[in-house]
mmCIF file of C-alpha atoms in Angstrom:
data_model
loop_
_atom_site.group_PDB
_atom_site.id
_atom_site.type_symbol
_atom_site.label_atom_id
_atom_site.label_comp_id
_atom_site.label_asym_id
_atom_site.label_seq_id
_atom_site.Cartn_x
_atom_site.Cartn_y
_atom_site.Cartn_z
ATOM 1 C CA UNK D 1 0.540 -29.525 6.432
ATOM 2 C CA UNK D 2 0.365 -26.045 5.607
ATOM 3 C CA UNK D 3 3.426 -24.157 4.507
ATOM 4 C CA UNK D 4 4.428 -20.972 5.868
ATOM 5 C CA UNK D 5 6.094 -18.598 3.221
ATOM 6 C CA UNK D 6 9.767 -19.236 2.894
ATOM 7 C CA UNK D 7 12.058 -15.942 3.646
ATOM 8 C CA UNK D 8 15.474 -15.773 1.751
ATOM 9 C CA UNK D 9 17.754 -13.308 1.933
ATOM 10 C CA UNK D 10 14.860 -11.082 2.874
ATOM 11 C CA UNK D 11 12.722 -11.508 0.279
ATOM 12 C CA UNK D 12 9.066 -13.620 1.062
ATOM 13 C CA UNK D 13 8.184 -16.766 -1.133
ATOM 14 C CA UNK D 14 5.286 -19.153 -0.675
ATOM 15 C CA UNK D 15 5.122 -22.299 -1.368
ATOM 16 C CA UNK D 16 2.670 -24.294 -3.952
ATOM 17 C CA UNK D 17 1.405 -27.403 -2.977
ATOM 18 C CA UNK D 18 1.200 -30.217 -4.940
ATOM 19 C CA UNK D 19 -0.317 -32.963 -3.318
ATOM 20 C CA UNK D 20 -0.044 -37.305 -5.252
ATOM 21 C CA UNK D 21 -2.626 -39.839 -3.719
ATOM 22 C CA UNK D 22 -4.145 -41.083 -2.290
ATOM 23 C CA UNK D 23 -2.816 -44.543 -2.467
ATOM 24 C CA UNK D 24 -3.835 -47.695 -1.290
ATOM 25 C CA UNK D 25 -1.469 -50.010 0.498
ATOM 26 C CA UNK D 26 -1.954 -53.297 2.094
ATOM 27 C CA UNK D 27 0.106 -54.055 5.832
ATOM 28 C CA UNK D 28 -0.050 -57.249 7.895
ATOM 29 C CA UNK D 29 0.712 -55.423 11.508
ATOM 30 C CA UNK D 30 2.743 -58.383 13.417
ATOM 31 C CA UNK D 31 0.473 -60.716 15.349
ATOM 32 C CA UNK D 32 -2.736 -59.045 13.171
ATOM 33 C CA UNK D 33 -5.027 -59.180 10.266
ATOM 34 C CA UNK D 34 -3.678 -57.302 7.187
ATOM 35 C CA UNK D 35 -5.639 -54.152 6.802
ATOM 36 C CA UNK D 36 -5.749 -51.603 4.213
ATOM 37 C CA UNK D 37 -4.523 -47.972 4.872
ATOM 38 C CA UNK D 38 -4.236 -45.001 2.707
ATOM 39 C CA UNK D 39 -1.220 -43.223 1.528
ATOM 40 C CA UNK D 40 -0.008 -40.040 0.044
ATOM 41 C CA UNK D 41 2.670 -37.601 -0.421
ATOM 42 C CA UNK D 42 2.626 -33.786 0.248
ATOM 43 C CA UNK D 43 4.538 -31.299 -0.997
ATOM 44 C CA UNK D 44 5.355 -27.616 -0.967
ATOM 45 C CA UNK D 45 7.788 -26.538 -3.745
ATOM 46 C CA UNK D 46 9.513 -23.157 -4.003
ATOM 47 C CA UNK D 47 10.153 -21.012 -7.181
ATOM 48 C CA UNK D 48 13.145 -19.718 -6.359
ATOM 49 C CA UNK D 49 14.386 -18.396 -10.190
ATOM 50 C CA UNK D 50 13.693 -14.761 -9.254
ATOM 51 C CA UNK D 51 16.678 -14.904 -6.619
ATOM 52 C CA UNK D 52 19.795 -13.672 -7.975
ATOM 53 C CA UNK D 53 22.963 -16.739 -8.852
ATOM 54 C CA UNK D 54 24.407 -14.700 -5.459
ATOM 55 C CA UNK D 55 21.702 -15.058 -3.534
ATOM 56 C CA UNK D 56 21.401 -18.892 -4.413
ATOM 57 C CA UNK D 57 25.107 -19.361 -3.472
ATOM 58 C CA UNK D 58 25.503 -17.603 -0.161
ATOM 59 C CA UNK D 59 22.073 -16.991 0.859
ATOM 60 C CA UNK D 60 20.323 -18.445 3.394
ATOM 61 C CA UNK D 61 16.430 -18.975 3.937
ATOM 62 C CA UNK D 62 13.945 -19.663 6.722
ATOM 63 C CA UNK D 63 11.452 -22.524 6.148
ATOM 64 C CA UNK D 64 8.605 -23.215 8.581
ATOM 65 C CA UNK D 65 5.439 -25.015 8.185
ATOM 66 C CA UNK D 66 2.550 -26.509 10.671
ATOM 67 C CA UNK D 67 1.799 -30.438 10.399
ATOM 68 C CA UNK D 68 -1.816 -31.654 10.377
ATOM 69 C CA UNK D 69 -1.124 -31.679 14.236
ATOM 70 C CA UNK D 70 -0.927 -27.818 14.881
ATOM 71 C CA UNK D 71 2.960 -28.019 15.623
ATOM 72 C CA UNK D 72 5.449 -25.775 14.119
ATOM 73 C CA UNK D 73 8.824 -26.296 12.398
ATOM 74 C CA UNK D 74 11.254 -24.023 11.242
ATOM 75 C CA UNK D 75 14.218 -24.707 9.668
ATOM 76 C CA UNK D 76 17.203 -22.769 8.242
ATOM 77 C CA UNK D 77 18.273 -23.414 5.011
ATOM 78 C CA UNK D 78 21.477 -22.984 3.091
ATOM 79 C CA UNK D 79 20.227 -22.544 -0.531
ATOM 80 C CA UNK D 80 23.612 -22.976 -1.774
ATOM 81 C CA UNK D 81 23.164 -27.019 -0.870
ATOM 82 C CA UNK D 82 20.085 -26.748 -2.865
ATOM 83 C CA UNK D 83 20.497 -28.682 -6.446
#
């Protein structure tokens, strides 16, 4: 995936990815031979300590990032449900 920057409260962040694999798992499809596939897990923290306590507790923020597929997603975000 790659990570469009994040936009709260009108400021611009990008992401950093951090990517853990890959692993190898074992699955026995029903009615198959078990087969070996490869596994990992992406991910695209934010830093988000130059944002003001205010801005973390009312603030909103647009997320949007493109999967390995080409498609889009955008989300919005209320960063005050953010722990």
């Amino acid at each position: 995936m790659r990570p469009r920057p994040c936009r709260p409260t009108g400021r611009i962040l990008t992401a950093t990815p951090r990517t853990e694999g890959p692993f190898q798992d074992q699955f026995a499809p029903v009615g198959g031979r078990p087969e070996f596939r490869y596994l990992g897990t992406g991910s695209y923290p934010f830093d988000l300590s130059g944002l003001s306590e205010e801005q973390r507790r009312s603030g909103n923020a647009v997320l949007s990032f493109q999967d390995s597929g080409g498609r889009w997603y955008v989300e919005t975000i209320d960063l005050a449900q953010l722990r």
